Amino acid sequence: MISLAAEHITVTFKRRGAGRFKALDDVSLAIAPGAAVGLIGESGSGKSTLVRVLMGLQQPDSGRLLLDGSELNMRDARRQMRRQVQLIFQDAAGALNPRQTVFAALSEVLKVHGLQRTGRAALAAQIAELLARVGLPESLVRQYPRELSGGQCQRVCIARALAVQPAVLIADEPVSALDVSVQARILRLLAELRRSTGLSLLLVAHDLAVVKAVCEHAVVLQAGRVVEQGPPARLFTAPQHPYTRRLLAAVPRLPVEAMDR
Ligand code: ADP
Ligand code: MG
């Protein structure tokens, strides 16, 4: 099990005609080994920017990243993480190549990382196992993304992320584009995978109910700053910051509160 932490991250972007603005301002966030941390905030608060920093895809102006306690070189962070940190995001269908079957998508990532079993039958069994882990039948292997539902696409994306045996999974609004009935099932899958594999999980959402269903710690981001953090249940019942209270008031409740952790 491996931890991932970002410390004192500041990211500025050029704004057209208006100089620079801080998308992230001195943000720190730590995901302990095997922990599930939620990141919530309204649209534009900087969640995806922080995700890109944590993935080593966005170099911050300042701050540092620690993987398993070792500081990463920010210029080379993605390579140094290798396959240990993987991402899934909202647009699952868009993340899949429309011309690739499920089999091709999964076998490609296994091959890229040299993880595929030798021989056709062994590879087919490996892919069937991956699909089973995300609750999909083997019969789906010949399907193309357009033939899958949104929930199935997201499961394939989760399987593809799991294929490379990551230590940390980052999910950037993974259920925001899904029907409400499907959302709870995907969240339950993430919670189960985290329990069964010891994965560390960062779950990004704009809804605290989503985070509460899976995570034991939530971090609230407003305009690039952490304004509050703590156990999701406490944020629900006793939000300290007015922004958290507004977030709770603004978002319709999902039927995931009853979901046991
Ligand atoms: P969230 O994921 O919480 O909706 P983002 O991290 O995507 O927020 O964006 C935070 C802010 O940074 C927004 O104002 C967004 O427009 C801006 N932003 C994000 N990426 C870029 C970029 N590459 N260039 C300029 N501005 C950006
Ligand atoms: Mg985002």
PDB file of C-alpha atoms in Angstrom, residues 3-258:
ATOM      1  CA  SER A   3       0.427   6.934   0.020  1.00  0.00           C
ATOM      2  CA  LEU A   4       0.261   9.973  -2.213  1.00  0.00           C
ATOM      3  CA  ALA A   5       0.495  13.522  -0.936  1.00  0.00           C
ATOM      4  CA  ALA A   6       0.537  16.990  -2.432  1.00  0.00           C
ATOM      5  CA  GLU A   7       1.994  19.749  -0.284  1.00  0.00           C
ATOM      6  CA  HIS A   8       1.538  23.504  -0.656  1.00  0.00           C
ATOM      7  CA  ILE A   9       0.534  23.283  -4.309  1.00  0.00           C
ATOM      8  CA  THR A  10       0.014  26.549  -6.159  1.00  0.00           C
ATOM      9  CA  VAL A  11      -0.974  26.623  -9.830  1.00  0.00           C
ATOM     10  CA  THR A  12      -1.551  29.819 -11.798  1.00  0.00           C
ATOM     11  CA  PHE A  13      -3.049  30.124 -15.268  1.00  0.00           C
ATOM     12  CA  LYS A  14      -3.034  33.000 -17.692  1.00  0.00           C
ATOM     13  CA  ARG A  15      -6.454  34.521 -18.011  1.00  0.00           C
ATOM     14  CA  ARG A  16      -7.121  36.200 -21.320  1.00  0.00           C
ATOM     15  CA  GLY A  17      -6.400  39.905 -20.974  1.00  0.00           C
ATOM     16  CA  ALA A  18      -6.480  39.713 -17.168  1.00  0.00           C
ATOM     17  CA  GLY A  19      -3.028  38.507 -16.227  1.00  0.00           C
ATOM     18  CA  ARG A  20      -2.708  35.375 -14.109  1.00  0.00           C
ATOM     19  CA  PHE A  21      -5.029  33.858 -11.577  1.00  0.00           C
ATOM     20  CA  LYS A  22      -4.471  31.159  -9.014  1.00  0.00           C
ATOM     21  CA  ALA A  23      -6.371  27.973  -9.831  1.00  0.00           C
ATOM     22  CA  LEU A  24      -4.804  26.410  -6.718  1.00  0.00           C
ATOM     23  CA  ASP A  25      -3.471  28.417  -3.814  1.00  0.00           C
ATOM     24  CA  ASP A  26      -1.293  26.563  -1.276  1.00  0.00           C
ATOM     25  CA  VAL A  27      -3.326  23.347  -1.372  1.00  0.00           C
ATOM     26  CA  SER A  28      -2.201  20.304   0.591  1.00  0.00           C
ATOM     27  CA  LEU A  29      -3.890  16.916   0.463  1.00  0.00           C
ATOM     28  CA  ALA A  30      -2.711  13.510   1.623  1.00  0.00           C
ATOM     29  CA  ILE A  31      -4.069  10.076   0.780  1.00  0.00           C
ATOM     30  CA  ALA A  32      -2.794   7.615   3.370  1.00  0.00           C
ATOM     31  CA  PRO A  33      -2.084   4.017   2.314  1.00  0.00           C
ATOM     32  CA  GLY A  34      -5.390   2.273   1.687  1.00  0.00           C
ATOM     33  CA  ALA A  35      -7.403   5.373   2.566  1.00  0.00           C
ATOM     34  CA  ALA A  36     -10.306   6.832   0.612  1.00  0.00           C
ATOM     35  CA  VAL A  37     -10.294  10.625   0.498  1.00  0.00           C
ATOM     36  CA  GLY A  38     -13.003  12.725  -1.101  1.00  0.00           C
ATOM     37  CA  LEU A  39     -12.436  16.074  -2.776  1.00  0.00           C
ATOM     38  CA  ILE A  40     -15.484  18.257  -3.217  1.00  0.00           C
ATOM     39  CA  GLY A  41     -16.111  21.746  -4.510  1.00  0.00           C
ATOM     40  CA  GLU A  42     -18.266  23.519  -7.042  1.00  0.00           C
ATOM     41  CA  SER A  43     -17.404  23.599 -10.731  1.00  0.00           C
ATOM     42  CA  GLY A  44     -14.275  25.684 -11.327  1.00  0.00           C
ATOM     43  CA  SER A  45     -12.979  25.329  -7.763  1.00  0.00           C
ATOM     44  CA  GLY A  46      -9.789  23.633  -8.970  1.00  0.00           C
ATOM     45  CA  LYS A  47     -10.551  19.937  -8.398  1.00  0.00           C
ATOM     46  CA  SER A  48      -9.409  18.696 -11.810  1.00  0.00           C
ATOM     47  CA  THR A  49      -6.341  20.924 -11.699  1.00  0.00           C
ATOM     48  CA  LEU A  50      -5.346  19.284  -8.406  1.00  0.00           C
ATOM     49  CA  VAL A  51      -6.027  15.866  -9.980  1.00  0.00           C
ATOM     50  CA  ARG A  52      -3.693  16.710 -12.868  1.00  0.00           C
ATOM     51  CA  VAL A  53      -0.997  17.775 -10.408  1.00  0.00           C
ATOM     52  CA  LEU A  54      -1.454  14.545  -8.417  1.00  0.00           C
ATOM     53  CA  MET A  55      -1.211  12.557 -11.662  1.00  0.00           C
ATOM     54  CA  GLY A  56       2.022  14.330 -12.559  1.00  0.00           C
ATOM     55  CA  LEU A  57       0.349  15.811 -15.632  1.00  0.00           C
ATOM     56  CA  GLN A  58       0.410  19.457 -14.530  1.00  0.00           C
ATOM     57  CA  GLN A  59       3.522  21.058 -13.158  1.00  0.00           C
ATOM     58  CA  PRO A  60       2.610  23.429 -10.310  1.00  0.00           C
ATOM     59  CA  ASP A  61       4.239  26.815  -9.797  1.00  0.00           C
ATOM     60  CA  SER A  62       5.258  25.648  -6.350  1.00  0.00           C
ATOM     61  CA  GLY A  63       4.727  22.793  -3.943  1.00  0.00           C
ATOM     62  CA  ARG A  64       5.777  19.173  -3.896  1.00  0.00           C
ATOM     63  CA  LEU A  65       4.482  15.657  -4.445  1.00  0.00           C
ATOM     64  CA  LEU A  66       5.331  12.686  -2.273  1.00  0.00           C
ATOM     65  CA  LEU A  67       4.725   9.119  -3.378  1.00  0.00           C
ATOM     66  CA  ASP A  68       5.222   6.534  -0.666  1.00  0.00           C
ATOM     67  CA  GLY A  69       7.105   9.179   1.309  1.00  0.00           C
ATOM     68  CA  SER A  70       9.593  10.035  -1.462  1.00  0.00           C
ATOM     69  CA  GLU A  71       9.564  13.434  -3.067  1.00  0.00           C
ATOM     70  CA  LEU A  72       9.027  13.324  -6.820  1.00  0.00           C
ATOM     71  CA  ASN A  73      10.875  15.514  -9.258  1.00  0.00           C
ATOM     72  CA  MET A  74       8.081  17.768 -10.546  1.00  0.00           C
ATOM     73  CA  ARG A  75       9.519  17.932 -14.050  1.00  0.00           C
ATOM     74  CA  ASP A  76       9.357  14.183 -14.341  1.00  0.00           C
ATOM     75  CA  ALA A  77       6.627  13.232 -11.882  1.00  0.00           C
ATOM     76  CA  ARG A  78       4.405  11.258 -14.270  1.00  0.00           C
ATOM     77  CA  ARG A  79       7.260   9.008 -15.361  1.00  0.00           C
ATOM     78  CA  GLN A  80       8.436   8.485 -11.797  1.00  0.00           C
ATOM     79  CA  MET A  81       4.958   7.398 -10.731  1.00  0.00           C
ATOM     80  CA  ARG A  82       4.980   4.850 -13.546  1.00  0.00           C
ATOM     81  CA  ARG A  83       1.786   2.864 -13.257  1.00  0.00           C
ATOM     82  CA  GLN A  84       1.312   3.359  -9.529  1.00  0.00           C
ATOM     83  CA  VAL A  85      -1.190   6.202  -9.868  1.00  0.00           C
ATOM     84  CA  GLN A  86      -4.094   5.745 -12.289  1.00  0.00           C
ATOM     85  CA  LEU A  87      -7.023   7.953 -13.254  1.00  0.00           C
ATOM     86  CA  ILE A  88     -10.623   7.451 -14.253  1.00  0.00           C
ATOM     87  CA  PHE A  89     -12.887  10.344 -15.078  1.00  0.00           C
ATOM     88  CA  GLN A  90     -16.367  11.554 -15.880  1.00  0.00           C
ATOM     89  CA  ASP A  91     -16.418  10.977 -19.631  1.00  0.00           C
ATOM     90  CA  ALA A  92     -15.851   7.226 -19.590  1.00  0.00           C
ATOM     91  CA  ALA A  93     -17.135   6.684 -23.127  1.00  0.00           C
ATOM     92  CA  GLY A  94     -14.857   9.441 -24.412  1.00  0.00           C
ATOM     93  CA  ALA A  95     -11.908   7.855 -22.623  1.00  0.00           C
ATOM     94  CA  LEU A  96     -12.296   4.701 -24.683  1.00  0.00           C
ATOM     95  CA  ASN A  97     -11.201   4.411 -28.297  1.00  0.00           C
ATOM     96  CA  PRO A  98     -14.453   4.025 -30.319  1.00  0.00           C
ATOM     97  CA  ARG A  99     -12.703   1.687 -32.775  1.00  0.00           C
ATOM     98  CA  GLN A 100     -11.445  -0.679 -30.080  1.00  0.00           C
ATOM     99  CA  THR A 101     -13.391  -3.553 -28.596  1.00  0.00           C
ATOM    100  CA  VAL A 102     -13.317  -4.071 -24.837  1.00  0.00           C
ATOM    101  CA  PHE A 103     -10.844  -6.898 -25.434  1.00  0.00           C
ATOM    102  CA  ALA A 104      -8.551  -4.655 -27.489  1.00  0.00           C
ATOM    103  CA  ALA A 105      -8.715  -1.818 -24.946  1.00  0.00           C
ATOM    104  CA  LEU A 106      -7.742  -4.091 -22.069  1.00  0.00           C
ATOM    105  CA  SER A 107      -5.159  -6.173 -23.909  1.00  0.00           C
ATOM    106  CA  GLU A 108      -3.500  -2.993 -25.195  1.00  0.00           C
ATOM    107  CA  VAL A 109      -2.904  -1.575 -21.731  1.00  0.00           C
ATOM    108  CA  LEU A 110      -1.650  -4.952 -20.472  1.00  0.00           C
ATOM    109  CA  LYS A 111       0.791  -5.170 -23.397  1.00  0.00           C
ATOM    110  CA  VAL A 112       2.011  -1.581 -23.044  1.00  0.00           C
ATOM    111  CA  HIS A 113       3.017  -2.388 -19.485  1.00  0.00           C
ATOM    112  CA  GLY A 114       4.300  -5.878 -20.267  1.00  0.00           C
ATOM    113  CA  LEU A 115       1.713  -7.442 -17.979  1.00  0.00           C
ATOM    114  CA  GLN A 116      -0.128  -9.669 -20.451  1.00  0.00           C
ATOM    115  CA  ARG A 117      -0.107 -13.437 -19.956  1.00  0.00           C
ATOM    116  CA  THR A 118       1.429 -15.466 -22.758  1.00  0.00           C
ATOM    117  CA  GLY A 119      -0.864 -17.282 -25.142  1.00  0.00           C
ATOM    118  CA  ARG A 120      -4.321 -16.413 -26.420  1.00  0.00           C
ATOM    119  CA  ALA A 121      -6.258 -18.490 -23.909  1.00  0.00           C
ATOM    120  CA  ALA A 122      -4.278 -17.133 -20.964  1.00  0.00           C
ATOM    121  CA  LEU A 123      -4.780 -13.547 -22.122  1.00  0.00           C
ATOM    122  CA  ALA A 124      -8.516 -14.169 -22.599  1.00  0.00           C
ATOM    123  CA  ALA A 125      -8.716 -15.546 -19.071  1.00  0.00           C
ATOM    124  CA  GLN A 126      -6.778 -12.543 -17.723  1.00  0.00           C
ATOM    125  CA  ILE A 127      -9.228 -10.172 -19.402  1.00  0.00           C
ATOM    126  CA  ALA A 128     -12.223 -12.169 -18.179  1.00  0.00           C
ATOM    127  CA  GLU A 129     -10.837 -11.872 -14.631  1.00  0.00           C
ATOM    128  CA  LEU A 130     -10.437  -8.119 -15.002  1.00  0.00           C
ATOM    129  CA  LEU A 131     -14.017  -7.787 -16.236  1.00  0.00           C
ATOM    130  CA  ALA A 132     -15.279  -9.964 -13.392  1.00  0.00           C
ATOM    131  CA  ARG A 133     -13.577  -7.671 -10.882  1.00  0.00           C
ATOM    132  CA  VAL A 134     -15.691  -4.770 -12.128  1.00  0.00           C
ATOM    133  CA  GLY A 135     -18.864  -6.848 -12.350  1.00  0.00           C
ATOM    134  CA  LEU A 136     -18.955  -7.259 -16.146  1.00  0.00           C
ATOM    135  CA  PRO A 137     -19.575 -10.529 -18.009  1.00  0.00           C
ATOM    136  CA  GLU A 138     -16.894 -11.960 -20.280  1.00  0.00           C
ATOM    137  CA  SER A 139     -19.376 -11.802 -23.171  1.00  0.00           C
ATOM    138  CA  LEU A 140     -18.712  -8.060 -23.364  1.00  0.00           C
ATOM    139  CA  VAL A 141     -15.200  -8.495 -24.791  1.00  0.00           C
ATOM    140  CA  ARG A 142     -16.298  -8.193 -28.412  1.00  0.00           C
ATOM    141  CA  GLN A 143     -18.356  -5.038 -27.855  1.00  0.00           C
ATOM    142  CA  TYR A 144     -17.426  -1.514 -28.870  1.00  0.00           C
ATOM    143  CA  PRO A 145     -17.916   1.471 -26.538  1.00  0.00           C
ATOM    144  CA  ARG A 146     -21.010   2.650 -28.465  1.00  0.00           C
ATOM    145  CA  GLU A 147     -22.662  -0.688 -27.687  1.00  0.00           C
ATOM    146  CA  LEU A 148     -22.172  -0.201 -23.941  1.00  0.00           C
ATOM    147  CA  SER A 149     -24.183   1.789 -21.410  1.00  0.00           C
ATOM    148  CA  GLY A 150     -22.535   4.678 -19.538  1.00  0.00           C
ATOM    149  CA  GLY A 151     -22.169   2.532 -16.439  1.00  0.00           C
ATOM    150  CA  GLN A 152     -20.581  -0.294 -18.441  1.00  0.00           C
ATOM    151  CA  CYS A 153     -18.131   2.159 -20.071  1.00  0.00           C
ATOM    152  CA  GLN A 154     -17.103   3.406 -16.640  1.00  0.00           C
ATOM    153  CA  ARG A 155     -16.621  -0.197 -15.449  1.00  0.00           C
ATOM    154  CA  VAL A 156     -14.387  -0.878 -18.469  1.00  0.00           C
ATOM    155  CA  CYS A 157     -12.367   2.250 -17.614  1.00  0.00           C
ATOM    156  CA  ILE A 158     -12.033   1.053 -14.016  1.00  0.00           C
ATOM    157  CA  ALA A 159     -10.935  -2.386 -15.281  1.00  0.00           C
ATOM    158  CA  ARG A 160      -8.372  -0.729 -17.531  1.00  0.00           C
ATOM    159  CA  ALA A 161      -7.008   1.276 -14.601  1.00  0.00           C
ATOM    160  CA  LEU A 162      -6.885  -1.849 -12.412  1.00  0.00           C
ATOM    161  CA  ALA A 163      -5.156  -3.822 -15.167  1.00  0.00           C
ATOM    162  CA  VAL A 164      -1.841  -2.137 -14.390  1.00  0.00           C
ATOM    163  CA  GLN A 165      -2.165  -2.844 -10.645  1.00  0.00           C
ATOM    164  CA  PRO A 166      -2.023   0.736  -9.379  1.00  0.00           C
ATOM    165  CA  ALA A 167      -1.509   1.604  -5.719  1.00  0.00           C
ATOM    166  CA  VAL A 168      -3.555   4.787  -5.986  1.00  0.00           C
ATOM    167  CA  LEU A 169      -6.712   5.316  -8.021  1.00  0.00           C
ATOM    168  CA  ILE A 170      -7.926   8.839  -8.693  1.00  0.00           C
ATOM    169  CA  ALA A 171     -11.531   9.145  -9.828  1.00  0.00           C
ATOM    170  CA  ASP A 172     -12.457  12.616 -11.137  1.00  0.00           C
ATOM    171  CA  GLU A 173     -16.256  12.888 -10.946  1.00  0.00           C
ATOM    172  CA  PRO A 174     -16.636   9.255 -12.069  1.00  0.00           C
ATOM    173  CA  VAL A 175     -20.407   9.144 -11.614  1.00  0.00           C
ATOM    174  CA  SER A 176     -21.426  12.688 -12.555  1.00  0.00           C
ATOM    175  CA  ALA A 177     -22.457  11.698 -16.086  1.00  0.00           C
ATOM    176  CA  LEU A 178     -24.356   8.562 -15.038  1.00  0.00           C
ATOM    177  CA  ASP A 179     -28.001   7.926 -14.260  1.00  0.00           C
ATOM    178  CA  VAL A 180     -28.700   8.208 -10.568  1.00  0.00           C
ATOM    179  CA  SER A 181     -29.583   4.513 -10.338  1.00  0.00           C
ATOM    180  CA  VAL A 182     -26.198   3.569 -11.803  1.00  0.00           C
ATOM    181  CA  GLN A 183     -24.216   5.996  -9.643  1.00  0.00           C
ATOM    182  CA  ALA A 184     -24.670   4.064  -6.406  1.00  0.00           C
ATOM    183  CA  ARG A 185     -23.592   0.820  -8.080  1.00  0.00           C
ATOM    184  CA  ILE A 186     -20.360   2.332  -9.422  1.00  0.00           C
ATOM    185  CA  LEU A 187     -19.636   3.882  -6.021  1.00  0.00           C
ATOM    186  CA  ARG A 188     -20.239   0.542  -4.328  1.00  0.00           C
ATOM    187  CA  LEU A 189     -17.800  -1.050  -6.792  1.00  0.00           C
ATOM    188  CA  LEU A 190     -15.126   1.542  -5.969  1.00  0.00           C
ATOM    189  CA  ALA A 191     -15.650   0.977  -2.238  1.00  0.00           C
ATOM    190  CA  GLU A 192     -15.409  -2.806  -2.709  1.00  0.00           C
ATOM    191  CA  LEU A 193     -12.270  -2.603  -4.844  1.00  0.00           C
ATOM    192  CA  ARG A 194     -10.647  -0.374  -2.316  1.00  0.00           C
ATOM    193  CA  ARG A 195     -11.423  -2.902   0.447  1.00  0.00           C
ATOM    194  CA  SER A 196     -10.420  -5.975  -1.555  1.00  0.00           C
ATOM    195  CA  THR A 197      -7.211  -4.584  -3.095  1.00  0.00           C
ATOM    196  CA  GLY A 198      -5.964  -2.103  -0.494  1.00  0.00           C
ATOM    197  CA  LEU A 199      -6.022   0.619  -3.157  1.00  0.00           C
ATOM    198  CA  SER A 200      -5.727   4.188  -1.993  1.00  0.00           C
ATOM    199  CA  LEU A 201      -8.536   6.220  -3.501  1.00  0.00           C
ATOM    200  CA  LEU A 202      -9.131   9.886  -4.240  1.00  0.00           C
ATOM    201  CA  LEU A 203     -12.748  10.451  -5.205  1.00  0.00           C
ATOM    202  CA  VAL A 204     -13.586  13.835  -6.695  1.00  0.00           C
ATOM    203  CA  ALA A 205     -17.201  14.961  -6.696  1.00  0.00           C
ATOM    204  CA  HIS A 206     -19.289  18.074  -6.492  1.00  0.00           C
ATOM    205  CA  ASP A 207     -21.672  16.246  -4.187  1.00  0.00           C
ATOM    206  CA  LEU A 208     -20.761  15.416  -0.603  1.00  0.00           C
ATOM    207  CA  ALA A 209     -23.236  12.497  -0.615  1.00  0.00           C
ATOM    208  CA  VAL A 210     -21.082  10.755  -3.233  1.00  0.00           C
ATOM    209  CA  VAL A 211     -17.993  11.246  -1.089  1.00  0.00           C
ATOM    210  CA  LYS A 212     -19.768  10.164   2.074  1.00  0.00           C
ATOM    211  CA  ALA A 213     -20.745   6.866   0.464  1.00  0.00           C
ATOM    212  CA  VAL A 214     -17.122   5.848  -0.062  1.00  0.00           C
ATOM    213  CA  CYS A 215     -14.658   8.029   1.863  1.00  0.00           C
ATOM    214  CA  GLU A 216     -13.698   8.525   5.495  1.00  0.00           C
ATOM    215  CA  HIS A 217     -12.181  11.942   4.903  1.00  0.00           C
ATOM    216  CA  ALA A 218     -13.378  14.838   2.771  1.00  0.00           C
ATOM    217  CA  VAL A 219     -11.560  17.959   1.643  1.00  0.00           C
ATOM    218  CA  VAL A 220     -13.596  20.979   0.544  1.00  0.00           C
ATOM    219  CA  LEU A 221     -12.103  23.196  -2.156  1.00  0.00           C
ATOM    220  CA  GLN A 222     -13.343  26.701  -2.892  1.00  0.00           C
ATOM    221  CA  ALA A 223     -11.730  28.899  -5.536  1.00  0.00           C
ATOM    222  CA  GLY A 224      -8.450  27.022  -5.291  1.00  0.00           C
ATOM    223  CA  ARG A 225      -8.235  26.907  -1.505  1.00  0.00           C
ATOM    224  CA  VAL A 226      -9.034  24.225   1.043  1.00  0.00           C
ATOM    225  CA  VAL A 227     -11.694  25.802   3.251  1.00  0.00           C
ATOM    226  CA  GLU A 228     -12.663  22.801   5.356  1.00  0.00           C
ATOM    227  CA  GLN A 229     -11.911  19.124   5.836  1.00  0.00           C
ATOM    228  CA  GLY A 230     -12.991  16.248   8.033  1.00  0.00           C
ATOM    229  CA  PRO A 231     -15.163  13.145   8.117  1.00  0.00           C
ATOM    230  CA  PRO A 232     -17.984  13.480   5.546  1.00  0.00           C
ATOM    231  CA  ALA A 233     -20.617  12.693   8.167  1.00  0.00           C
ATOM    232  CA  ARG A 234     -19.403  15.632  10.253  1.00  0.00           C
ATOM    233  CA  LEU A 235     -19.400  17.947   7.249  1.00  0.00           C
ATOM    234  CA  PHE A 236     -23.007  16.923   6.622  1.00  0.00           C
ATOM    235  CA  THR A 237     -24.245  17.416  10.134  1.00  0.00           C
ATOM    236  CA  ALA A 238     -22.014  20.286  11.267  1.00  0.00           C
ATOM    237  CA  PRO A 239     -20.406  22.125   8.344  1.00  0.00           C
ATOM    238  CA  GLN A 240     -18.129  24.811   9.759  1.00  0.00           C
ATOM    239  CA  HIS A 241     -17.602  26.893   6.646  1.00  0.00           C
ATOM    240  CA  PRO A 242     -20.416  28.850   4.940  1.00  0.00           C
ATOM    241  CA  TYR A 243     -19.234  27.529   1.547  1.00  0.00           C
ATOM    242  CA  THR A 244     -19.696  23.922   2.715  1.00  0.00           C
ATOM    243  CA  ARG A 245     -23.179  24.823   3.952  1.00  0.00           C
ATOM    244  CA  ARG A 246     -23.966  26.352   0.549  1.00  0.00           C
ATOM    245  CA  LEU A 247     -22.656  23.263  -1.250  1.00  0.00           C
ATOM    246  CA  LEU A 248     -24.911  21.074   0.871  1.00  0.00           C
ATOM    247  CA  ALA A 249     -27.925  23.262   0.210  1.00  0.00           C
ATOM    248  CA  ALA A 250     -27.315  23.526  -3.551  1.00  0.00           C
ATOM    249  CA  VAL A 251     -26.947  19.881  -4.468  1.00  0.00           C
ATOM    250  CA  PRO A 252     -29.911  17.520  -4.784  1.00  0.00           C
ATOM    251  CA  ARG A 253     -29.481  14.454  -2.591  1.00  0.00           C
ATOM    252  CA  LEU A 254     -28.585  11.184  -4.215  1.00  0.00           C
ATOM    253  CA  PRO A 255     -30.057   7.907  -3.062  1.00  0.00           C
ATOM    254  CA  VAL A 256     -26.626   6.786  -1.927  1.00  0.00           C
ATOM    255  CA  GLU A 257     -26.822   7.830   1.703  1.00  0.00           C
ATOM    256  CA  ALA A 258     -28.191   4.446   2.693  1.00  0.00           C
TER     257      ALA A 258
END
